């Protein structure tokens, strides 16, 4: 799999993409492959304030339950609503499985004043992390 | 210690399986995905490499006596070609393994869990002392492949020297594949009709390829786990271990207390009268979140009344299901409980097992 060069990566396998002061966040295709296909997703409410490294949600697969960690500091301004349960409507996290770097995005975070993506890995560095873990 | 590899290891890697360590072996957890693989078994046919399971043969005039001594189910009443499920227990009734015993005209065989292969072989040693029994571990000479699902009976047609489609459930027959001896049994671990085939190592890939060409979907351990969970089949190390006895595990049907002396019999007989120990139950959970092994099960007063041993969203019934052990006072069907998943309480109800039963 290839990790897009226009994204930045957390060692915990989330990605972030910056457009102005908004960072779109998801998990990497590698993470999805390790988890097996996602079955349930829990995301923070719009307005939630996050620090980089804060737990922001839960992803479940047939095999495992894992926490999601925010790669950046800021405030959640949008969620990928079809992925999550809302009232009686059941969410479907399938886009995370099919298109982790695209349609499977999870939240958009308005960066806190002064917050950047500079502390995150580049695609090349993330590739190296996966390689050093033997993948 | 590096993991063992089955004769199909390279095939799995070449076909992009995700490999994981399991029971001392490197095994595929999934190919296309657990959901589609699970559903293929329920509606068509799925293919499993189960070469990691230990295959042990028993010969000699005292083989029957040894097996009757270490196995909770009856061996003497088995017919030639019959396969029987049962437990190997310690003196205190704790379960060392759950195994299948095969009876042949000339001896017996057993299929043992991969993670328990060395333990069971070591357990047999002192008990065979002085008995005319030859025990051979055939695990490394043979591959074992399961084809499971309603279409599996069509897939085995014409593959073997003998027609195996008429095999009865839990019977096996020796036959030939490509001119070499093999064993076909009508057994499985998915809750579907199906066959398990033991062939010499060198023929493992050929047989696998032939099943794939006929439309069987390669399935990994992930689907095997969700399938057996739906069918409420216990998995050693989860529902079964050395501190659980067969009675409280809900496996009294696999114990024949009146068959004569066997290891663990007195303790198991006592266990039948013990109404205080936790018992195995099935739980259906509201919503899509999964309960996981180790999650606490609580009652209406928030008191812990049990522990989850297996849990997953199950693709076939599309429900979040779990098995676990609970206090017998809250174990009856309909009992409303909660499962604590990382601080979140998931409402759950005790339901009858199995969760899934195939239409005959």
Coordinates of C-alpha atoms in Angstrom, one line a residue:
Chain A
X1 CA 0.0 0.0 0.0
X2 CA 1.2 3.5 -0.5
X3 CA 0.9 6.3 2.0
X4 CA 0.0 9.6 0.2
X5 CA 2.8 12.1 0.3
X6 CA 0.4 15.1 0.9
X7 CA -0.6 13.7 4.3
X8 CA 1.2 13.7 7.7
X9 CA 1.1 10.7 10.0
X10 CA 1.0 9.9 13.7
X11 CA 3.1 6.9 15.0
X12 CA -0.3 5.6 16.3
X13 CA -1.4 5.3 12.6
X14 CA -3.7 8.2 12.2
X15 CA -3.3 10.6 9.3
X16 CA -3.9 14.4 9.0
X17 CA -4.3 16.6 5.9
X18 CA -4.1 20.4 6.3
X19 CA -6.2 22.8 4.3
X20 CA -5.7 26.3 5.8
X21 CA -6.5 26.0 9.5
X22 CA -8.5 22.8 9.0
X23 CA -7.0 19.4 9.5
X24 CA -8.9 16.4 8.1
X25 CA -8.2 13.2 10.2
X26 CA -8.5 9.5 9.6
X27 CA -6.6 6.2 10.1
X28 CA -4.1 4.8 7.6
X29 CA -4.8 1.9 5.3
X30 CA -2.1 0.0 7.2
X31 CA -4.1 0.4 10.4
X32 CA -7.2 -0.9 8.7
X33 CA -5.4 -3.9 7.4
X34 CA -4.1 -4.7 10.9
X35 CA -7.5 -4.2 12.6
X36 CA -9.5 -6.1 9.9
X37 CA -12.6 -4.5 8.5
X38 CA -14.1 -1.9 10.8
X39 CA -17.6 -2.7 12.2
X40 CA -18.2 0.2 14.6
X41 CA -16.9 3.7 15.0
X42 CA -17.3 6.3 17.8
X43 CA -16.3 9.9 17.1
X44 CA -16.4 13.1 19.3
X45 CA -19.2 15.6 19.1
X46 CA -18.7 18.7 17.0
X47 CA -17.2 21.3 19.3
X48 CA -15.0 18.9 21.2
X49 CA -11.6 20.4 22.1
X50 CA -8.6 18.1 21.6
X51 CA -5.0 18.2 22.3
X52 CA -2.5 16.3 20.1
X53 CA -2.4 12.8 21.4
X54 CA -5.9 12.9 23.1
X55 CA -8.2 10.0 22.6
X56 CA -10.9 11.1 20.3
X57 CA -12.8 7.9 19.5
X58 CA -13.1 4.2 19.2
X59 CA -12.7 1.9 16.2
X60 CA -13.9 -1.7 16.4
X61 CA -13.4 -4.5 14.0
X62 CA -14.4 -8.2 14.0
X63 CA -11.1 -8.8 15.8
X64 CA -10.4 -5.9 18.1
X65 CA -11.4 -2.7 19.8
X66 CA -8.9 0.2 19.6
X67 CA -8.7 3.9 20.7
X68 CA -8.2 6.6 18.2
X69 CA -5.8 9.5 19.0
X70 CA -5.9 13.0 17.7
X71 CA -2.8 13.8 15.6
X72 CA -3.4 17.6 16.1
X73 CA -4.7 20.1 18.6
X74 CA -7.9 22.0 17.9
X75 CA -11.7 21.8 17.9
X76 CA -13.8 19.3 16.0
X77 CA -15.9 21.2 13.4
X78 CA -17.2 18.3 11.4
X79 CA -17.7 14.6 11.6
X80 CA -18.1 12.1 8.8
X81 CA -21.7 11.4 9.9
X82 CA -22.6 8.4 7.8
X83 CA -19.8 6.4 9.5
X84 CA -21.3 6.7 13.0
X85 CA -24.6 5.9 14.8
X86 CA -27.0 8.9 15.1
X87 CA -30.1 8.3 17.1
X88 CA -31.7 5.2 15.5
X89 CA -29.7 5.4 12.3
X90 CA -26.9 2.9 12.3
X91 CA -23.5 4.1 11.1
X92 CA -21.6 2.2 8.5
X93 CA -17.8 2.4 8.8
X94 CA -17.3 0.6 5.5
X95 CA -15.7 3.6 3.7
X96 CA -12.8 3.4 6.3
X97 CA -12.1 -0.1 5.0
X98 CA -12.5 0.8 1.3
X99 CA -10.9 4.2 1.2
X100 CA -9.0 4.9 4.4
X101 CA -7.3 8.1 3.0
X102 CA -10.4 9.5 1.2
X103 CA -14.0 8.7 1.9
X104 CA -13.0 7.1 5.2
X105 CA -12.0 10.4 6.8
X106 CA -13.3 10.7 10.3
X107 CA -13.3 14.3 11.7
X108 CA -12.3 17.8 10.6
X109 CA -10.4 19.7 13.3
X110 CA -9.9 23.5 13.3
X111 CA -6.4 23.9 14.4
X112 CA -5.9 25.6 17.8
X113 CA -4.0 28.9 17.6
X114 CA -0.4 28.2 16.8
X115 CA -1.0 24.5 16.3
X116 CA 0.7 22.9 13.3
X117 CA 1.2 19.4 11.8
X118 CA 5.0 19.8 12.0
X119 CA 5.4 17.2 14.8
X120 CA 3.8 14.5 12.6
X121 CA 5.7 12.1 10.4
X122 CA 6.0 12.6 6.7
X123 CA 4.9 9.8 4.4
X124 CA 8.5 8.8 3.9
X125 CA 9.1 8.7 7.7
X126 CA 5.8 6.7 8.2
X127 CA 6.9 4.2 5.5
X128 CA 10.2 3.8 7.5
X129 CA 8.3 3.2 10.7
X130 CA 6.2 0.5 9.1
X131 CA 9.4 -1.0 7.6
X132 CA 11.2 -1.0 10.9
X133 CA 8.2 -2.8 12.5
X134 CA 8.7 -5.5 9.9
X135 CA 5.7 -4.7 7.6
Chain B
X1 CA 11.1 -19.0 19.1
X2 CA 10.0 -18.8 15.5
X3 CA 6.6 -19.9 14.5
X4 CA 5.9 -23.1 12.6
X5 CA 4.6 -23.0 9.0
X6 CA 2.1 -25.2 7.3
X7 CA 2.6 -26.6 3.8
X8 CA 0.2 -23.9 2.6
X9 CA 2.2 -21.0 4.1
X10 CA 3.6 -19.8 0.8
X11 CA 0.2 -19.9 -0.8
X12 CA -1.2 -17.7 1.9
X13 CA 1.6 -15.2 1.6
X14 CA 1.3 -15.2 -2.2
X15 CA -2.4 -14.6 -2.0
X16 CA -2.1 -11.6 0.3
X17 CA -3.3 -13.2 3.5
X18 CA -2.6 -11.3 6.6
X19 CA -0.5 -13.7 8.7
X20 CA -0.6 -13.8 12.5
X21 CA 1.0 -16.1 15.1
X22 CA -1.5 -18.6 16.5
X23 CA -0.8 -21.6 18.7
X24 CA 2.8 -21.6 17.7
X25 CA 2.1 -21.4 14.0
X26 CA 2.1 -18.6 11.5
X27 CA -1.5 -18.6 10.1
X28 CA -3.7 -16.5 7.9
X29 CA -6.2 -14.4 9.8
X30 CA -7.9 -13.1 6.6
X31 CA -7.7 -12.8 2.9
X32 CA -10.5 -10.6 1.4
X33 CA -12.1 -9.8 4.8
X34 CA -13.7 -11.6 7.7
X35 CA -17.2 -10.5 6.8
X36 CA -17.2 -11.9 3.2
X37 CA -15.3 -15.0 4.2
X38 CA -17.8 -15.8 7.0
X39 CA -20.8 -15.2 4.7
X40 CA -19.2 -17.5 2.0
X41 CA -19.2 -20.4 4.5
X42 CA -22.9 -19.7 5.4
X43 CA -24.1 -19.5 1.8
X44 CA -21.6 -21.4 -0.3
X45 CA -18.3 -22.9 0.7
X46 CA -15.2 -21.7 2.5
X47 CA -11.7 -23.2 2.7
X48 CA -9.6 -23.3 5.8
X49 CA -6.0 -24.4 6.3
X50 CA -6.2 -26.2 9.6
X51 CA -2.8 -27.9 9.3
X52 CA -1.8 -26.4 12.6
X53 CA -4.1 -28.7 14.4
X54 CA -2.2 -31.7 15.9
X55 CA -2.8 -35.1 14.4
X56 CA -1.8 -38.0 16.5
X57 CA -2.2 -41.7 15.7
X58 CA -2.6 -44.5 18.2
X59 CA -1.7 -48.2 17.5
X60 CA -1.2 -51.3 19.5
X61 CA -3.5 -53.6 21.5
X62 CA -3.9 -51.2 24.4
X63 CA -4.7 -48.1 22.3
X64 CA -8.4 -48.4 23.2
X65 CA -7.6 -48.8 26.9
X66 CA -5.3 -45.7 26.9
X67 CA -7.9 -43.5 25.1
X68 CA -10.7 -44.7 27.5
X69 CA -8.5 -43.6 30.4
X70 CA -7.7 -40.1 29.1
X71 CA -10.9 -39.2 27.1
X72 CA -14.2 -38.2 28.8
X73 CA -16.4 -39.6 26.0
X74 CA -16.9 -43.2 25.3
X75 CA -14.5 -44.8 22.8
X76 CA -15.5 -48.5 23.1
X77 CA -18.9 -47.7 21.8
X78 CA -17.6 -46.0 18.6
X79 CA -18.0 -47.7 15.3
X80 CA -15.2 -48.0 12.8
X81 CA -14.9 -44.7 11.0
X82 CA -16.7 -42.8 13.7
X83 CA -15.4 -39.5 15.0
X84 CA -16.2 -38.4 18.5
X85 CA -15.7 -35.1 20.4
X86 CA -14.7 -35.1 24.0
X87 CA -12.3 -33.7 26.6
X88 CA -9.0 -34.6 28.1
X89 CA -9.1 -33.7 31.8
X90 CA -6.9 -33.6 34.8
X91 CA -7.7 -35.6 38.0
X92 CA -9.4 -32.5 39.3
X93 CA -11.7 -32.3 36.3
X94 CA -9.9 -29.3 34.8
X95 CA -9.8 -29.4 31.0
X96 CA -6.4 -30.0 29.3
X97 CA -7.9 -30.0 25.8
X98 CA -10.9 -30.6 23.7
X99 CA -10.2 -33.2 21.0
X100 CA -11.7 -35.4 18.3
X101 CA -11.0 -39.1 18.4
X102 CA -11.3 -41.2 15.2
X103 CA -11.8 -45.0 15.3
X104 CA -10.2 -47.1 12.6
X105 CA -10.4 -50.9 12.2
X106 CA -6.6 -51.0 13.0
X107 CA -6.3 -48.2 15.6
X108 CA -7.3 -44.7 16.5
X109 CA -6.3 -41.1 15.7
X110 CA -6.9 -37.8 17.5
X111 CA -7.0 -34.2 16.4
X112 CA -5.8 -32.0 19.2
X113 CA -5.6 -28.1 19.4
X114 CA -2.3 -26.7 18.0
X115 CA -1.5 -24.8 21.2
X116 CA -2.0 -28.0 23.3
X117 CA 0.0 -30.5 21.0
X118 CA 3.1 -30.7 23.2
X119 CA 1.1 -30.6 26.5
X120 CA -1.2 -33.5 25.4
X121 CA 1.7 -35.6 24.1
X122 CA 3.5 -35.1 27.4
X123 CA 0.3 -35.9 29.3
X124 CA -0.1 -39.2 27.5
X125 CA 3.5 -40.4 28.3
X126 CA 3.1 -41.4 32.0
X127 CA -0.4 -42.8 31.3
X128 CA 0.8 -45.1 28.6
X129 CA 3.6 -46.6 30.8
X130 CA 3.3 -50.4 30.6
X131 CA 0.6 -50.3 27.9
X132 CA 1.1 -51.7 24.4
X133 CA 0.5 -48.5 22.6
X134 CA 2.4 -46.7 19.8
X135 CA 1.7 -43.0 19.7
X136 CA 2.8 -41.1 16.6
X137 CA 2.7 -37.4 16.1
X138 CA 1.7 -37.0 12.4
X139 CA 1.3 -33.3 12.5
X140 CA 4.4 -32.5 10.4
X141 CA 3.8 -35.2 7.8
X142 CA 0.4 -34.1 6.8
X143 CA -1.7 -31.1 5.8
X144 CA -5.3 -30.7 7.0
X145 CA -7.8 -28.7 5.0
X146 CA -11.4 -28.0 5.9
X147 CA -14.1 -27.2 3.3
X148 CA -17.2 -25.9 5.0
X149 CA -20.6 -24.7 3.9
X150 CA -23.7 -25.9 2.2
X151 CA -21.9 -26.3 -1.1
X152 CA -19.0 -28.3 0.3
X153 CA -20.7 -31.6 -0.6
X154 CA -20.7 -30.6 -4.3
X155 CA -17.0 -29.6 -4.0
X156 CA -15.8 -32.9 -2.8
X157 CA -17.5 -34.8 -5.6
X158 CA -15.0 -36.6 -7.8
X159 CA -11.9 -35.5 -5.9
X160 CA -11.2 -38.7 -4.1
X161 CA -10.9 -42.4 -5.1
X162 CA -14.1 -43.0 -3.2
X163 CA -17.4 -41.1 -3.2
X164 CA -17.4 -39.3 0.2
X165 CA -20.6 -37.4 -0.3
X166 CA -22.5 -40.1 1.6
X167 CA -20.4 -39.8 4.7
X168 CA -22.5 -39.3 7.8
X169 CA -21.9 -36.4 10.1
X170 CA -19.0 -37.2 12.4
X171 CA -17.8 -40.1 10.4
X172 CA -14.5 -40.5 8.5
X173 CA -13.2 -42.7 5.8
X174 CA -9.7 -43.5 4.5
X175 CA -9.5 -42.9 0.7
X176 CA -7.0 -41.7 -1.9
X177 CA -6.2 -38.3 -3.3
X178 CA -4.1 -38.3 -6.5
X179 CA -3.2 -41.9 -5.7
X180 CA -2.0 -41.2 -2.2
X181 CA -3.7 -42.2 1.0
X182 CA -5.8 -39.5 2.7
X183 CA -8.6 -39.3 5.3
X184 CA -11.8 -37.4 4.8
X185 CA -14.2 -36.7 7.6
X186 CA -17.6 -35.0 7.8
X187 CA -16.6 -32.7 10.6
X188 CA -15.9 -29.0 11.1
X189 CA -15.8 -26.0 13.4
X190 CA -18.2 -23.6 11.7
X191 CA -21.7 -24.8 12.4
X192 CA -22.2 -25.8 8.7
X193 CA -22.1 -29.0 6.8
X194 CA -18.5 -29.7 5.7
X195 CA -15.5 -32.0 5.4
X196 CA -12.0 -32.0 6.8
X197 CA -9.3 -33.7 4.7
X198 CA -5.9 -35.0 5.9
X199 CA -3.4 -35.4 3.0
X200 CA 0.4 -35.9 2.8
X201 CA 2.2 -32.6 3.0
X202 CA 3.2 -32.7 -0.7
X203 CA -0.4 -32.7 -1.8
X204 CA -1.7 -29.9 0.4
X205 CA -1.3 -27.2 -2.2
X206 CA -2.8 -29.3 -5.0
X207 CA -5.9 -30.1 -3.0
X208 CA -6.3 -26.5 -1.9
X209 CA -5.9 -25.2 -5.4
X210 CA -8.5 -27.7 -6.6
X211 CA -11.1 -26.5 -4.0
X212 CA -10.4 -22.9 -4.9
X213 CA -10.8 -23.7 -8.6
X214 CA -14.2 -25.2 -7.8
X215 CA -15.3 -22.0 -6.1
X216 CA -14.4 -22.4 -2.4
X217 CA -13.5 -19.1 -0.8
X218 CA -10.2 -19.1 1.2
X219 CA -11.0 -18.2 4.8
X220 CA -8.7 -17.2 7.6
X221 CA -8.8 -17.7 11.4
X222 CA -10.8 -14.5 11.8
X223 CA -13.8 -16.0 10.0
X224 CA -13.2 -19.3 11.7
X225 CA -13.5 -17.5 15.0
X226 CA -16.7 -15.6 14.2
X227 CA -18.3 -18.8 12.7
X228 CA -17.5 -21.0 15.7
X229 CA -18.8 -18.2 18.0
X230 CA -22.1 -18.1 16.2
X231 CA -22.3 -21.9 16.4
X232 CA -21.4 -21.5 20.2
X233 CA -18.5 -23.9 19.9
X234 CA -16.0 -23.4 22.7
X235 CA -12.4 -22.4 21.9
X236 CA -9.6 -23.7 24.1
X237 CA -7.9 -20.9 26.0
X238 CA -11.1 -18.9 25.9
X239 CA -14.2 -21.0 27.0
X240 CA -12.0 -23.9 28.2
X241 CA -9.0 -24.1 30.4
X242 CA -7.4 -26.2 33.1
X243 CA -9.5 -24.6 35.9
X244 CA -12.9 -25.1 34.1
X245 CA -14.6 -28.5 34.2
X246 CA -16.8 -29.9 31.4
X247 CA -20.0 -29.7 33.3
X248 CA -19.8 -25.9 33.9
X249 CA -18.5 -25.5 30.4
X250 CA -21.9 -26.9 29.2
X251 CA -20.2 -30.0 27.8
X252 CA -21.8 -32.7 30.0
X253 CA -23.0 -34.4 26.7
X254 CA -19.3 -35.1 25.9
X255 CA -18.7 -36.9 29.2
X256 CA -19.8 -40.5 29.9
X257 CA -19.6 -40.9 33.7
X258 CA -20.9 -44.4 33.5
X259 CA -18.5 -45.7 30.9
X260 CA -16.0 -46.9 33.5
X261 CA -12.9 -45.4 35.1
X262 CA -11.2 -42.4 33.4
X263 CA -9.0 -39.5 34.6
X264 CA -11.1 -36.8 36.2
X265 CA -14.3 -38.9 36.5
X266 CA -14.7 -38.5 40.3
X267 CA -14.1 -34.7 40.2
X268 CA -16.5 -34.3 37.2
X269 CA -19.2 -36.3 39.0
X270 CA -18.8 -34.0 42.0
X271 CA -19.0 -31.0 39.6
X272 CA -22.5 -32.1 38.4
X273 CA -23.8 -31.4 41.9
X274 CA -22.0 -28.0 42.2
X275 CA -24.5 -25.3 41.6
X276 CA -22.3 -22.4 42.8
X277 CA -19.6 -22.3 40.1
X278 CA -20.0 -20.0 37.1
X279 CA -21.5 -21.6 34.0
X280 CA -21.0 -20.9 30.3
X281 CA -23.8 -18.8 28.7
X282 CA -24.5 -17.0 25.4
X283 CA -25.1 -13.3 25.5
X284 CA -26.7 -11.1 22.8
X285 CA -25.7 -7.5 23.1
X286 CA -27.7 -4.5 22.1
X287 CA -26.2 -2.5 19.2
X288 CA -23.1 -3.2 17.1
X289 CA -20.3 -2.8 19.7
X290 CA -18.5 -6.0 20.6
X291 CA -17.7 -7.4 24.0
X292 CA -14.2 -8.7 24.3
X293 CA -12.5 -11.4 26.3
X294 CA -12.0 -10.3 29.9
X295 CA -14.9 -7.7 30.0
X296 CA -16.8 -7.9 33.3
X297 CA -20.4 -8.9 33.2
X298 CA -22.5 -7.0 35.8
X299 CA -26.1 -7.3 37.1
X300 CA -28.7 -4.6 37.8
X301 CA -27.0 -3.7 41.1
X302 CA -23.7 -3.2 39.2
X303 CA -22.2 -6.2 40.9
X304 CA -19.8 -8.3 38.8
X305 CA -21.4 -11.6 38.1
X306 CA -19.2 -13.0 35.4
X307 CA -16.6 -12.5 32.6
X308 CA -16.7 -12.6 28.8
X309 CA -14.6 -15.3 27.2
X310 CA -15.3 -14.5 23.5
X311 CA -17.1 -11.7 21.8
X312 CA -17.5 -10.2 18.4
X313 CA -19.9 -8.7 16.0
X314 CA -21.0 -11.8 14.0
X315 CA -21.3 -11.3 10.2
X316 CA -23.8 -14.1 9.6
X317 CA -26.5 -13.1 12.1
X318 CA -25.3 -9.4 12.1
X319 CA -25.5 -9.2 15.9
X320 CA -23.0 -8.6 18.6
X321 CA -22.6 -11.9 20.4
X322 CA -20.5 -13.1 23.3
X323 CA -19.9 -16.2 25.4
X324 CA -18.9 -16.0 29.0
X325 CA -19.1 -17.5 32.4
X326 CA -21.7 -16.1 34.9
X327 CA -23.0 -16.9 38.3
X328 CA -25.7 -19.6 37.9
X329 CA -28.2 -17.3 39.6
X330 CA -28.2 -15.0 36.6
X331 CA -27.6 -17.7 33.9
X332 CA -31.1 -18.4 32.8
X333 CA -32.3 -17.5 29.4
X334 CA -33.8 -13.9 29.4
X335 CA -31.6 -12.7 32.2
X336 CA -30.8 -9.0 31.6
X337 CA -27.2 -8.1 32.3
X338 CA -24.6 -5.5 31.3
X339 CA -21.2 -5.9 29.8
X340 CA -18.5 -3.4 30.8
X341 CA -16.5 -2.5 27.7
X342 CA -13.9 0.1 28.7
X343 CA -16.2 1.8 31.1
X344 CA -19.2 1.7 28.8
X345 CA -22.1 -0.6 29.9
X346 CA -23.5 -2.5 27.0
X347 CA -27.0 -4.0 27.7
X348 CA -27.0 -7.8 27.1
X349 CA -29.4 -10.7 27.4
X350 CA -28.7 -14.3 28.1
X351 CA -29.9 -16.3 25.1
X352 CA -30.0 -20.0 24.2
X353 CA -27.0 -21.6 22.6
X354 CA -26.1 -22.0 19.8
X355 CA -26.8 -18.5 18.4
X356 CA -26.9 -20.0 14.9
X357 CA -28.1 -23.4 13.8
X358 CA -28.1 -24.5 10.2
X359 CA -31.2 -25.7 8.5
X360 CA -31.0 -29.4 7.9

